[in-house]
Short mmCIF file of C-alpha atoms in Angstrom, two decimals:
data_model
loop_
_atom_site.label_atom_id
_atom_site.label_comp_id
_atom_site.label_asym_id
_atom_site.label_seq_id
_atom_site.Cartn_x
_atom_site.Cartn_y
_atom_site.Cartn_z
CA UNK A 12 19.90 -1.42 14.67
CA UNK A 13 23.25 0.76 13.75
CA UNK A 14 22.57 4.08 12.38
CA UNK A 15 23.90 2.63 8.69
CA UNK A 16 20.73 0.41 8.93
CA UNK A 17 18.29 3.00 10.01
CA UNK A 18 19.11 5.66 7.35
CA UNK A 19 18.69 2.49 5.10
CA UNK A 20 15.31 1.83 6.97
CA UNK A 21 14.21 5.61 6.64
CA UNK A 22 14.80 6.14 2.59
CA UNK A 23 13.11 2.73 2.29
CA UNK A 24 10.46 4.27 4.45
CA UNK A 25 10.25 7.15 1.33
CA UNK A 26 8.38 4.18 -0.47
CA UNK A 27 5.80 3.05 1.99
CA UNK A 28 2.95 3.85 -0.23
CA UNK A 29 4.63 2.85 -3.60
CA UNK A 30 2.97 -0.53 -3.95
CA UNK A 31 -0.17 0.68 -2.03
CA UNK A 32 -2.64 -1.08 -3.12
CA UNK A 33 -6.37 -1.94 -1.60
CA UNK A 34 -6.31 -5.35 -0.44
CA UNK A 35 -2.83 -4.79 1.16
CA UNK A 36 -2.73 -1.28 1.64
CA UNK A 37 1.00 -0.45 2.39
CA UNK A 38 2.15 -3.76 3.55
CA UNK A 39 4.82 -3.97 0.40
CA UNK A 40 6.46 -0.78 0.89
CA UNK A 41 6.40 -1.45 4.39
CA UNK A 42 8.41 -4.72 3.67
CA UNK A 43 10.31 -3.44 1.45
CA UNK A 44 11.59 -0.65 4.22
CA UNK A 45 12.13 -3.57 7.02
CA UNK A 46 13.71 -5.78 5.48
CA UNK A 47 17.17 -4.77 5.45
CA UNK A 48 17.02 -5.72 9.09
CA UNK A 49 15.31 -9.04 8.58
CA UNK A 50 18.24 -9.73 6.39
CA UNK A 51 20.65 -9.41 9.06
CA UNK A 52 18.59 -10.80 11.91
CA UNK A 53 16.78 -14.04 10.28
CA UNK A 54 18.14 -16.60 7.72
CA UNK A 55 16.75 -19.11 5.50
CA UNK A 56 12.77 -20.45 6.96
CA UNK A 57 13.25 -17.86 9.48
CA UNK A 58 13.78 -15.15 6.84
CA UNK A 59 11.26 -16.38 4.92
CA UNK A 60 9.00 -16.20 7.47
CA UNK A 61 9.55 -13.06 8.89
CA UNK A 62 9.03 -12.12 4.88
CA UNK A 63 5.14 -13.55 5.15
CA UNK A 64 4.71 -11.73 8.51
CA UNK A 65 5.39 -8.41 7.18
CA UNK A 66 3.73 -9.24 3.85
CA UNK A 67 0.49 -9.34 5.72
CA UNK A 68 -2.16 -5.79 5.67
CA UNK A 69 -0.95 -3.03 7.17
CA UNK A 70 -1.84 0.82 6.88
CA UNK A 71 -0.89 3.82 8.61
CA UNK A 72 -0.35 7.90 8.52
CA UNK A 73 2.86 7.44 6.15
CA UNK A 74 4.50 10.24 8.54
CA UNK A 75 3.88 7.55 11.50
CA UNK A 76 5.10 4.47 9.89
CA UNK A 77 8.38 5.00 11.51
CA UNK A 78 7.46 4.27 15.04
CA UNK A 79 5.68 0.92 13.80
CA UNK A 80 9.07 0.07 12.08
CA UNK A 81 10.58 0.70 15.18
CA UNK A 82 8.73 -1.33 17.45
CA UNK A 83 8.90 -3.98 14.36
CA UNK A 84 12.51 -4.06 14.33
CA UNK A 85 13.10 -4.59 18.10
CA UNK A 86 9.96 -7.17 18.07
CA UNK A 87 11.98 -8.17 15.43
CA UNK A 88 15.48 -8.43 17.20
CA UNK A 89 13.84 -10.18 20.46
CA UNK A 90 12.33 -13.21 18.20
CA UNK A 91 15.77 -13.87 16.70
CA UNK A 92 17.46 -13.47 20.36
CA UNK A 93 14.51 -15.80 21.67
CA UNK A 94 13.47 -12.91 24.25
CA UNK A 95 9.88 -13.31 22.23
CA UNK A 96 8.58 -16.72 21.51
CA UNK A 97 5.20 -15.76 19.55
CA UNK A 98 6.00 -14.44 15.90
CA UNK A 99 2.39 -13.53 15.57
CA UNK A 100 2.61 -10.94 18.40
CA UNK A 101 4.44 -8.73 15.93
CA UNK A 102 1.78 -8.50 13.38
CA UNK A 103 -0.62 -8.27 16.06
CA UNK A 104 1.34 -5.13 17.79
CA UNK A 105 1.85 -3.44 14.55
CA UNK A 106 -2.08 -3.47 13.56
CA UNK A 107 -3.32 -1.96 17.14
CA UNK A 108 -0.49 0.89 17.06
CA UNK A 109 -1.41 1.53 13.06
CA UNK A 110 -5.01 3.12 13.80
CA UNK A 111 -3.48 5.65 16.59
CA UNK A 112 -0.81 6.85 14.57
CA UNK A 113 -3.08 6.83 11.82
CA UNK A 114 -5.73 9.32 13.27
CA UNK A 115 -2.89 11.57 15.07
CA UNK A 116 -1.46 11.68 11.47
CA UNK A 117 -4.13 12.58 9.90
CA UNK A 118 -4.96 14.96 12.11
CA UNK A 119 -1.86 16.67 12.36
CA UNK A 120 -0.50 16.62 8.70
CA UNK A 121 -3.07 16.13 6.41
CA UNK A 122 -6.02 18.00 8.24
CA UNK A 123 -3.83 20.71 9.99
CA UNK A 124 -0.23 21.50 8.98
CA UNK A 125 -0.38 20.76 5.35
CA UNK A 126 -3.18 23.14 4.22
CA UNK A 127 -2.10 26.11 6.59
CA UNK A 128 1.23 26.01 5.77
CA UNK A 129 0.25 26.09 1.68
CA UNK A 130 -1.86 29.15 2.40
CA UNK A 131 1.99 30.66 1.98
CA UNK A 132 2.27 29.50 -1.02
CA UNK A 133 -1.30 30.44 -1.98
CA UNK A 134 -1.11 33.76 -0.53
CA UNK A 135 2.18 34.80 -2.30
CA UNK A 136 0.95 33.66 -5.83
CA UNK A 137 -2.41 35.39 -5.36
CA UNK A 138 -1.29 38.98 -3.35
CA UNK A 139 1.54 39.19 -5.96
CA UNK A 140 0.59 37.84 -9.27
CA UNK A 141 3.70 38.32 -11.67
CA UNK A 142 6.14 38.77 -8.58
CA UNK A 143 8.34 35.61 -8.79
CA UNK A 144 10.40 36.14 -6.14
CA UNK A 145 7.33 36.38 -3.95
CA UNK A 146 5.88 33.56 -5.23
CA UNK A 147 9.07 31.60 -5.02
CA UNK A 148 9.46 32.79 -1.14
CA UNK A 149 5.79 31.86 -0.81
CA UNK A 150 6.24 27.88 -2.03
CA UNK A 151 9.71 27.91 -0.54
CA UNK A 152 8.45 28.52 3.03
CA UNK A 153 5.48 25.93 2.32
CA UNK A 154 7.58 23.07 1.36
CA UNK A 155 10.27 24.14 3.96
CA UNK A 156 7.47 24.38 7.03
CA UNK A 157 6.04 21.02 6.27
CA UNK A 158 8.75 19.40 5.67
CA UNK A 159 10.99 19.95 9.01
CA UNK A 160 8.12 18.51 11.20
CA UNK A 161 7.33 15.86 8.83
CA UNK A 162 10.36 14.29 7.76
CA UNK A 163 11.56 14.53 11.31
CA UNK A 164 8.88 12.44 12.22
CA UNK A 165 9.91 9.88 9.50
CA UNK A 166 13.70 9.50 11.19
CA UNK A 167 12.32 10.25 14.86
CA UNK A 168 9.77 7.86 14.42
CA UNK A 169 12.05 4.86 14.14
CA UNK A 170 14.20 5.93 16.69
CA UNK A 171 11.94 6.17 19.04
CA UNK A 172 9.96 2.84 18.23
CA UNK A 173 13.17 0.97 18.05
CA UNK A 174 14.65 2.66 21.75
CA UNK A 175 10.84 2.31 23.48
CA UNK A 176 9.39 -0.78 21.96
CA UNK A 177 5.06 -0.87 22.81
CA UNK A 178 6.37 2.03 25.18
CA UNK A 179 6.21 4.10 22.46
CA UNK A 180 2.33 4.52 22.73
CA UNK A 181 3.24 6.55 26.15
CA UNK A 182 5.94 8.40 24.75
CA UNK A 183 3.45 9.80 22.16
CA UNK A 184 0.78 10.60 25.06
CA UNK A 185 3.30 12.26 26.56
CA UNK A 186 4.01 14.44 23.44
CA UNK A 187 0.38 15.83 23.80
CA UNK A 188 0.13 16.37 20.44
CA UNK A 189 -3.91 16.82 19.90
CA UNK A 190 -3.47 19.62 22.28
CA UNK A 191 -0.65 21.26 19.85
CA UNK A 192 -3.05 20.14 17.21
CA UNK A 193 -5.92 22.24 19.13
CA UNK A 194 -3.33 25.58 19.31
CA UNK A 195 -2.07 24.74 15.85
CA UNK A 196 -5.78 25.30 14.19
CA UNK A 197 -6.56 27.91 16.54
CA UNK A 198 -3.77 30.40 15.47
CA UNK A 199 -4.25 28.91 12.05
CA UNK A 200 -7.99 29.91 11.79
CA UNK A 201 -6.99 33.64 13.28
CA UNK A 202 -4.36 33.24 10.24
CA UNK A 203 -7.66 32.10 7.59
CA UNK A 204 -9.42 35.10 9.10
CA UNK A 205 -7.14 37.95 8.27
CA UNK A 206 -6.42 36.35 5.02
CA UNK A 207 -10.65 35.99 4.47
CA UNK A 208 -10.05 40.05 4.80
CA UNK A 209 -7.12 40.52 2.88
CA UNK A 210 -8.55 38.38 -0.26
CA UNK A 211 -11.57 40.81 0.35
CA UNK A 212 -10.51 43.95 0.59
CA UNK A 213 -7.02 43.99 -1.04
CA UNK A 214 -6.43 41.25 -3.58
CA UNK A 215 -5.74 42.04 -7.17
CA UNK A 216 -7.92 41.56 -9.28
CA UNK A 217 -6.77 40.97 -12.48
CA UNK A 218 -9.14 41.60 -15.70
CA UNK A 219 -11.67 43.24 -13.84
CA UNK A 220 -12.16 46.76 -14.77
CA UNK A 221 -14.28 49.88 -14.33
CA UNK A 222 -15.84 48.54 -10.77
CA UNK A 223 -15.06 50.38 -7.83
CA UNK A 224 -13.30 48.55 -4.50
CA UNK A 225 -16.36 49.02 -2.87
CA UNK A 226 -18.39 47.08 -5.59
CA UNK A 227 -15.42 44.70 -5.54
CA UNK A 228 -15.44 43.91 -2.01
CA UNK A 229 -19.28 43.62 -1.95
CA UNK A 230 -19.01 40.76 -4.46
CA UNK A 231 -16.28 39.08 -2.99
CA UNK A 232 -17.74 39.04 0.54
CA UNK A 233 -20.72 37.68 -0.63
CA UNK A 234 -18.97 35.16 -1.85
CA UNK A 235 -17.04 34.10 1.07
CA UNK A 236 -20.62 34.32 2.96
CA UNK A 237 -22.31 31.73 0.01
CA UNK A 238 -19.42 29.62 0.27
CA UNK A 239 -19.31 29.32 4.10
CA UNK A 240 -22.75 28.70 3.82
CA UNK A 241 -22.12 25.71 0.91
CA UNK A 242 -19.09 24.41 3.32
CA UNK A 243 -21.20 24.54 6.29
CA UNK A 244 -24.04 22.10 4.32
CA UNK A 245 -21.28 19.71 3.07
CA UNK A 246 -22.08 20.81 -0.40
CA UNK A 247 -18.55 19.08 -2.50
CA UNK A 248 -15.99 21.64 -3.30
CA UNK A 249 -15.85 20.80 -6.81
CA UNK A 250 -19.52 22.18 -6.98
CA UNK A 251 -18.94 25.15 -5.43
CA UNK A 252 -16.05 25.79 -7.83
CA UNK A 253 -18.23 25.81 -10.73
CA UNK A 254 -20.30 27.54 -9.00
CA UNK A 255 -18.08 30.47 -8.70
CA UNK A 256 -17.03 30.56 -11.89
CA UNK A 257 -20.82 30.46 -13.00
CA UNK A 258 -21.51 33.35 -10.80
CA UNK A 259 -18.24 35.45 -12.40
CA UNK A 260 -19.61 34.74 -15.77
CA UNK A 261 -22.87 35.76 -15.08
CA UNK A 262 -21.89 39.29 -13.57
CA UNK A 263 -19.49 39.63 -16.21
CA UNK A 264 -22.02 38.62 -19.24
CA UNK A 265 -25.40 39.25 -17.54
CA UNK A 266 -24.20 41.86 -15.02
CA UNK A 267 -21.98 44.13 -17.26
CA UNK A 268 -19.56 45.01 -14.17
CA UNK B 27 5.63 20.17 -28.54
CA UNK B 28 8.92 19.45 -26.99
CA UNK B 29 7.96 21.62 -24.49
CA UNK B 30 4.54 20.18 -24.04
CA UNK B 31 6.13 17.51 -23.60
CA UNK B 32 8.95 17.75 -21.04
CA UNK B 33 6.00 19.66 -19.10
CA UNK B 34 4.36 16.16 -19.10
CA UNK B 35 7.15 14.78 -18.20
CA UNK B 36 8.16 17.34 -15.31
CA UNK B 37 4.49 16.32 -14.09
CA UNK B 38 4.43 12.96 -13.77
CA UNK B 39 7.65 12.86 -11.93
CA UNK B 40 6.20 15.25 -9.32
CA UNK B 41 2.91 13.35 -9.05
CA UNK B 42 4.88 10.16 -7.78
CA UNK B 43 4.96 12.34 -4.84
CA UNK B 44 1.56 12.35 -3.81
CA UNK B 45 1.31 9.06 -2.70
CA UNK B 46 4.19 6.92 -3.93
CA UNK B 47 7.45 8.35 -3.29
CA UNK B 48 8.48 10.76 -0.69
CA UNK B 49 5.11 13.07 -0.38
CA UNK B 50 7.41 15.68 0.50
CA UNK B 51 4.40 18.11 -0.81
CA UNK B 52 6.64 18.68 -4.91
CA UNK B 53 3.04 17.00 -6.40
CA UNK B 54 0.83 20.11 -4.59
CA UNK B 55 -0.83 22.29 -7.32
CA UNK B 56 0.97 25.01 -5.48
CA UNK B 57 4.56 23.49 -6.32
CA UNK B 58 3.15 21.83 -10.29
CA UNK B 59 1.96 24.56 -11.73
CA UNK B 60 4.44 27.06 -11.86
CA UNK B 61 6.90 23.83 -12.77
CA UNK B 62 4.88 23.21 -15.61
CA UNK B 63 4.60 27.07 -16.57
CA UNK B 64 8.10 27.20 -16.30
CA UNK B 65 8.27 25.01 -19.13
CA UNK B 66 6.28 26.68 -20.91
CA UNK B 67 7.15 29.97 -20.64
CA UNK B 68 4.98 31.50 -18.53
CA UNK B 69 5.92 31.23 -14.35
CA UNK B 70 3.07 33.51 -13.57
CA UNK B 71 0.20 32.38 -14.74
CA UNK B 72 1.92 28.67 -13.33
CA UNK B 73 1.47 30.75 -10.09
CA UNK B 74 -1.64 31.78 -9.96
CA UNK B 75 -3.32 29.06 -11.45
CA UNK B 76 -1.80 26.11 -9.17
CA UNK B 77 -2.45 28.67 -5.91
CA UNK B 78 -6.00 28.52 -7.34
CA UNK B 79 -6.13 24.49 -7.93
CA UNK B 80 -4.70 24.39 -4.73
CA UNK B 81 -7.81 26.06 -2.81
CA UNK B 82 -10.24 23.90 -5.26
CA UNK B 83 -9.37 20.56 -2.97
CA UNK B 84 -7.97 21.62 -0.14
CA UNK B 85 -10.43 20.04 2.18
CA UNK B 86 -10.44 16.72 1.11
CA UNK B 87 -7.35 14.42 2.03
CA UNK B 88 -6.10 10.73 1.32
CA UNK B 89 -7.36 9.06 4.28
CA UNK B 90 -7.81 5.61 4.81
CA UNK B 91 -8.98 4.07 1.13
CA UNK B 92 -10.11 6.98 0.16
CA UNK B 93 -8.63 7.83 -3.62
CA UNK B 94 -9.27 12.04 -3.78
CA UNK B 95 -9.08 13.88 -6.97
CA UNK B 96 -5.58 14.16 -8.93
CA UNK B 97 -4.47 17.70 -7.96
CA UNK B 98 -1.82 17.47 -9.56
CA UNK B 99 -2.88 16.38 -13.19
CA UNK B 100 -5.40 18.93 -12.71
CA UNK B 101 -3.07 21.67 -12.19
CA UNK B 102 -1.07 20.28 -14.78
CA UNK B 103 -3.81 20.62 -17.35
CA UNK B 104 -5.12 23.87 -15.98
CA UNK B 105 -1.29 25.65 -16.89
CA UNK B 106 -0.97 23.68 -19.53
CA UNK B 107 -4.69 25.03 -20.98
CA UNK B 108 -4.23 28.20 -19.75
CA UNK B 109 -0.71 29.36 -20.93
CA UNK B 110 -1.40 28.61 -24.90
CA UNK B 111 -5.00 30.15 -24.76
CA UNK B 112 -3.21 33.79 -23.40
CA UNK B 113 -2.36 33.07 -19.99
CA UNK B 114 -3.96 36.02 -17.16
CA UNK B 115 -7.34 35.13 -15.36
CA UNK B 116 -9.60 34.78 -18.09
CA UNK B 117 -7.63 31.74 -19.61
CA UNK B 118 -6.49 30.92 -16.03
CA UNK B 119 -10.39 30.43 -14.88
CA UNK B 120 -10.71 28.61 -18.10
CA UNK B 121 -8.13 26.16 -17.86
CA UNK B 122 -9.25 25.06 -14.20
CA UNK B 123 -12.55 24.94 -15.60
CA UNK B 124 -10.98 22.09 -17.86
CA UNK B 125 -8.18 21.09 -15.76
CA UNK B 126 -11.17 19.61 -12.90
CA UNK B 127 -12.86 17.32 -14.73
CA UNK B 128 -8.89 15.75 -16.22
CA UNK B 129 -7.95 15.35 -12.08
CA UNK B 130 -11.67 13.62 -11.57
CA UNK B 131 -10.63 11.43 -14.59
CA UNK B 132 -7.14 10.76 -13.23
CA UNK B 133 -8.90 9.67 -9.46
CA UNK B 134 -10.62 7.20 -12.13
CA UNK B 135 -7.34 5.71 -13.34
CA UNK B 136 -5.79 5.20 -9.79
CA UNK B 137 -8.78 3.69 -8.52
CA UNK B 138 -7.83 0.94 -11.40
CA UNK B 139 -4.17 0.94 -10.94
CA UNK B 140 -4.79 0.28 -7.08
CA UNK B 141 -6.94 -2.48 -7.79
CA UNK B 142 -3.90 -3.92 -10.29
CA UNK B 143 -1.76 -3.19 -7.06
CA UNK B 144 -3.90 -5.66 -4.84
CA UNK B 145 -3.49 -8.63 -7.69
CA UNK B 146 0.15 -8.00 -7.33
CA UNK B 147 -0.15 -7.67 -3.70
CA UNK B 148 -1.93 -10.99 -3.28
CA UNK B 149 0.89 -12.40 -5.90
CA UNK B 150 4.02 -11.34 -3.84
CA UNK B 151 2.25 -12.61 -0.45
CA UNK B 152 1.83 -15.92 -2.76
CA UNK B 153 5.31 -16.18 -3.58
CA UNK B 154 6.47 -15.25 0.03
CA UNK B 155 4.14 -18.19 1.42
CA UNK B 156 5.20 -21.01 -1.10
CA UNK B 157 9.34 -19.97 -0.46
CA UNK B 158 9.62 -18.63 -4.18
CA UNK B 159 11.64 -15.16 -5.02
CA UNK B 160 8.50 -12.69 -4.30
CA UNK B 161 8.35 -9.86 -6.77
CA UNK B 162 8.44 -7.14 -4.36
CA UNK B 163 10.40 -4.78 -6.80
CA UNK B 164 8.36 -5.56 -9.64
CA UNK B 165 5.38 -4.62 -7.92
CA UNK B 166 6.86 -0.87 -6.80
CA UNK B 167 7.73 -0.09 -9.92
CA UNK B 168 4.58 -1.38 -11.49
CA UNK B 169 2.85 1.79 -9.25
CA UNK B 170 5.65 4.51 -9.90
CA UNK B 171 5.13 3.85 -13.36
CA UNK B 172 1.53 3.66 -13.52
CA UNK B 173 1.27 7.05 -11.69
CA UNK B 174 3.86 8.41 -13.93
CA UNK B 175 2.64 7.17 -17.13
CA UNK B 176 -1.14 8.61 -16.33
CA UNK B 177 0.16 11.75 -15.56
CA UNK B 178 2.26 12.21 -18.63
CA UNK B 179 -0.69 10.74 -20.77
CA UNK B 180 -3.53 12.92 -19.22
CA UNK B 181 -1.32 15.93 -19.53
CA UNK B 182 0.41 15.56 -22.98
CA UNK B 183 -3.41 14.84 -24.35
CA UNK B 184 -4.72 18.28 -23.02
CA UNK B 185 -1.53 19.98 -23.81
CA UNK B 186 -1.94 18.83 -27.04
CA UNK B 187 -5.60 19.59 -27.52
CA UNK B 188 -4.94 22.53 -25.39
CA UNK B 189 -2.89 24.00 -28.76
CA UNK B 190 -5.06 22.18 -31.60
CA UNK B 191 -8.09 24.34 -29.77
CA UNK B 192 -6.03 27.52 -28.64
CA UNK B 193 -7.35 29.76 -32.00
CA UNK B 194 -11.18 28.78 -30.71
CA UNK B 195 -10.19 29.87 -26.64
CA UNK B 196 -8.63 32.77 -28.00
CA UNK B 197 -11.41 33.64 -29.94
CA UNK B 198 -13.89 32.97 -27.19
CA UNK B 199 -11.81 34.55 -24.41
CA UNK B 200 -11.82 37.88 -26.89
CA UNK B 201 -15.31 38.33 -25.99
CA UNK B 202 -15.05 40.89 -24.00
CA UNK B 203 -18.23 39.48 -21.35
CA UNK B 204 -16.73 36.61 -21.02
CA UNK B 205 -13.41 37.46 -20.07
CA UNK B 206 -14.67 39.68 -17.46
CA UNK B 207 -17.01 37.09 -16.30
CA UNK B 208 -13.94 34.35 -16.15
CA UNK B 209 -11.75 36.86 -14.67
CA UNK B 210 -14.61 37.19 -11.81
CA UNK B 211 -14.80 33.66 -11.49
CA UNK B 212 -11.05 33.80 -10.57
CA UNK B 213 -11.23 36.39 -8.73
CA UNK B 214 -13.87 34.38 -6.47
CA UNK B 215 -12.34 30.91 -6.77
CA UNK B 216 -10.00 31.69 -3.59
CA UNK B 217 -13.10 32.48 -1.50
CA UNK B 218 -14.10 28.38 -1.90
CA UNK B 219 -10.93 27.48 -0.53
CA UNK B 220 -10.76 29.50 2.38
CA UNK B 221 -14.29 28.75 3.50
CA UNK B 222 -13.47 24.83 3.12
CA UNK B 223 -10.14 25.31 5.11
CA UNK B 224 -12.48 27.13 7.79
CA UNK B 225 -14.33 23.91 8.16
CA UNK B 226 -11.29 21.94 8.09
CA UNK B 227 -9.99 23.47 10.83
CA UNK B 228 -13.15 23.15 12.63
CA UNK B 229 -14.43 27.08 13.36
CA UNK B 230 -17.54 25.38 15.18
CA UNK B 231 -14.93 24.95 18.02
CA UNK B 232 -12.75 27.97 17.13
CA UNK B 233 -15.00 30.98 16.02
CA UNK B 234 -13.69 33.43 18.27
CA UNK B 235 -9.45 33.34 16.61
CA UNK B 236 -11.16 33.16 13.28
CA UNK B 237 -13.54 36.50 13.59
CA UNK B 238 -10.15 37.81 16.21
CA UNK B 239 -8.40 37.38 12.90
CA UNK B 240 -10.62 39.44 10.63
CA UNK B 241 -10.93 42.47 12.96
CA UNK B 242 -7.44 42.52 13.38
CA UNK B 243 -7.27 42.78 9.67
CA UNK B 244 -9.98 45.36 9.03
CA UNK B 245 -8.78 47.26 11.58
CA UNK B 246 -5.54 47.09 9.66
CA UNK B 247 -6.63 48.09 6.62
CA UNK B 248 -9.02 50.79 7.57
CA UNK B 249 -6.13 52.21 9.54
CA UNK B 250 -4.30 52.41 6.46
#
């Protein structure tokens, strides 16, 4: 695989999920992103075939897909060389890695790095109502954050997979990254706790009038207390939004403050 | 209504993001709502309500088969609500209040399209197996323009209703109890976020940097 090929592989790679459907999952965006290298490795049946193989189910953390397009493409490269005489081992391979990455994926964008880093965002918008530049740094340093670590995964991924083949799984290991995910959520919940303050004690509030911070911060904290408490007994957050809102108008109708 | 509808428009081509093309985070609340304020007229209130529609969800992720709520429709609708009914928190509470049940609606309509997806899923893999052309493109831009064409639809609607019904909000959101109470309700809203990102991030395992974290920041402020 030239570098020409993998950029090719890597924008394909931007439409994984485009087709994603749920009796195939990703498996069309994730032929669609291979294929420029079945096109120069296989021809006629063979292309055909490799086609149908990489037709088949597949899902994955979309941020992970690289390293099973990796480890695809050199599976991919040994068939057509004849270092690999079972096509089917390259479906087979790709399913077992796809739960790993998946779960490391998850856990490290969607469940870690992707709401912490929008609290910058959130923060910015909601300390400085009506400040744009704020608010602009704020999203800017969001979309900036996540970004670097997960596009870089995207390229590195099918670097990697192509370089290490199934050694791939150890390169990972070696990464530690569920310990980074560990540190990660530990610095971000010390992050969630002085914003919990901040939001309490200092946040604008705007159209509330003629209550004094103390009052304020009362309310609010009882309010991060309820909704710990709601969290904490799985309660869904679309509840507990109308909830809130419930609760404002009653202290604003029923409560006069 | 041009600008209602190039808002629509600026939506759905930053909700391909979320799942289709890229996810490069453009189809967060965060990042749609002060797009779609920006078009019309008011950045701000784009601001504050997408940081707010941000928090509303920000515990539950696209895992496995999972389809989660539309964020980004719902943000969409919420600045799109909010702005003609007088922008600020009242109208800002009030348009989330709306702008929910339009991103629970829009889960509705992917679940759908997905299941469209698998026909044409099972079609390509049909193609592929009896040696015909497979329509692989076909079937990718069936979803981007699915996705796109929901989100402009669900959004140009509300917009749209948003302005038939804006002499009614405004009327309404002139009372001056409910205004305050809205304007509470925002005011609370963030609190539900930050307690669900507390769980996401697991504080059963991690109390000690969370409570670490809010000494450090009352001693802070009570230092001045």
């Amino acid at each position: 695989m030239n570098r020409v090929e993998r950029i090719e592989i890597f924008l394909r790679s931007l439409l994984l999920q485009a087709a994603w459907s749920y009796g195939g999952m990703q498996n069309l965006g994730f032929l669609l992103a291979i294929d420029p290298a079945l096109r120069r490795l296989h021809r006629g049946h063979a292309l055909e075939a490799a086609r149908r193989r990489h037709a088949a189910y597949f899902n994955t953390h979309p941020y992970f897909a690289g390293y099973a397009l990796g480890v695809a493409v050199r599976m991919e490269e040994d068939l057509a060389a004849g270092r690999e005489s079972n096509p089917k081992m390259i479906g087979l391979v790709k399913n077992r890695m796809a739960g790993p990455l998946a779960a490391l994926g998850d856990s490290l964008f969607w469940e870690t790095l992707r709401p912490l880093f929008s609290l910058s965002a959130v923060a910015a918008a909601l300390l400085a109502p009506g400040n744009l530049r704020a608010g602009l740094l704020g999203l800017g340093a969001f979309l900036l954050a996540f970004n670097l670590p997960a596009l870089g995964e995207r390229w590195r991924g099918i670097r990697r997979g192509y370089l290490y083949g199934l050694g791939v799984i150890d390169v990972l290991k070696s990464l530690d990254l569920p310990g980074a995910i560990r540190r990660a959520r530990r610095w971000g919940l010390f992050g969630v706790g002085v914003l919990s303050v901040v939001f309490v004690v200092a946040a604008p509030a705007p159209g509330i009038s003629g209550v004094s911070a103390a009052v304020l911060a009362a309310v609010r904290a009882t309010a991060l207390a309820a909704a710990l408490l709601a969290v904490g007994r799985k309660v869904s957050p679309t509840r507990i939004v109308y909830a809130a809102l419930g609760l404002g108008l009653v202290l604003g109708i029923g409560g006069g403050v | 209504m041009t600008e209602i509808l190039l808002a629509a428009a600026a939506a759905a081509l930053l909700s391909l993001d979320s799942v289709h093309v890229g996810q490069v985070m453009v189809s967060r609340p965060v990042c749609v709502g002060p797009v779609v304020g920006w078009f019309l007229g008011d950045v701000s209130t784009g601001f504050v309500v997408g940081a707010l529609v941000e928090l509303v969800w920000i515990s539950v992720l696209p895992i496995g088969p999972y389809t989660p709520p539309d964020s980004s429709v719902a943000a969409a609708v919420a600045v799109s609500l909010a702005i003609p009914w007088g922008g600020g928190a009242a109208a800002g509470a009030a348009g989330i209040a709306f702008g929910i049940p339009f991103g629970l609606a829009a889960r509705r309509v992917d679940v759908r399209l997905r299941h469209s997806l698998t026909e044409r899923s099972e079609a390509v893999s049909a193609d592929l197996i009896a040696g015909r052309p497979a329509p692989l493109g076909e079937a990718v831009v069936f979803g981007l323009a699915g996705t796109a064409a929901k989100t402009l639809l669900l959004v140009l609607a509300a917009g749209l209703l948003g302005r038939i019904a804006a002499p009614v909000a405004e009327a309404i959101l002139g009372i001056a109890g409910i205004a305050r109470g809205l304007a509470w309700g925002a005011a609370l809203l963030p609190f539900v976020g930050l307690a669900a990102l507390t769980d996401l991030l697991e504080i059963r395992h991690h109390r000690v940097p969370f409570l670490l974290g809010a000494v450090a920041a009352a001693a802070l402020v009570l230092l001045g």
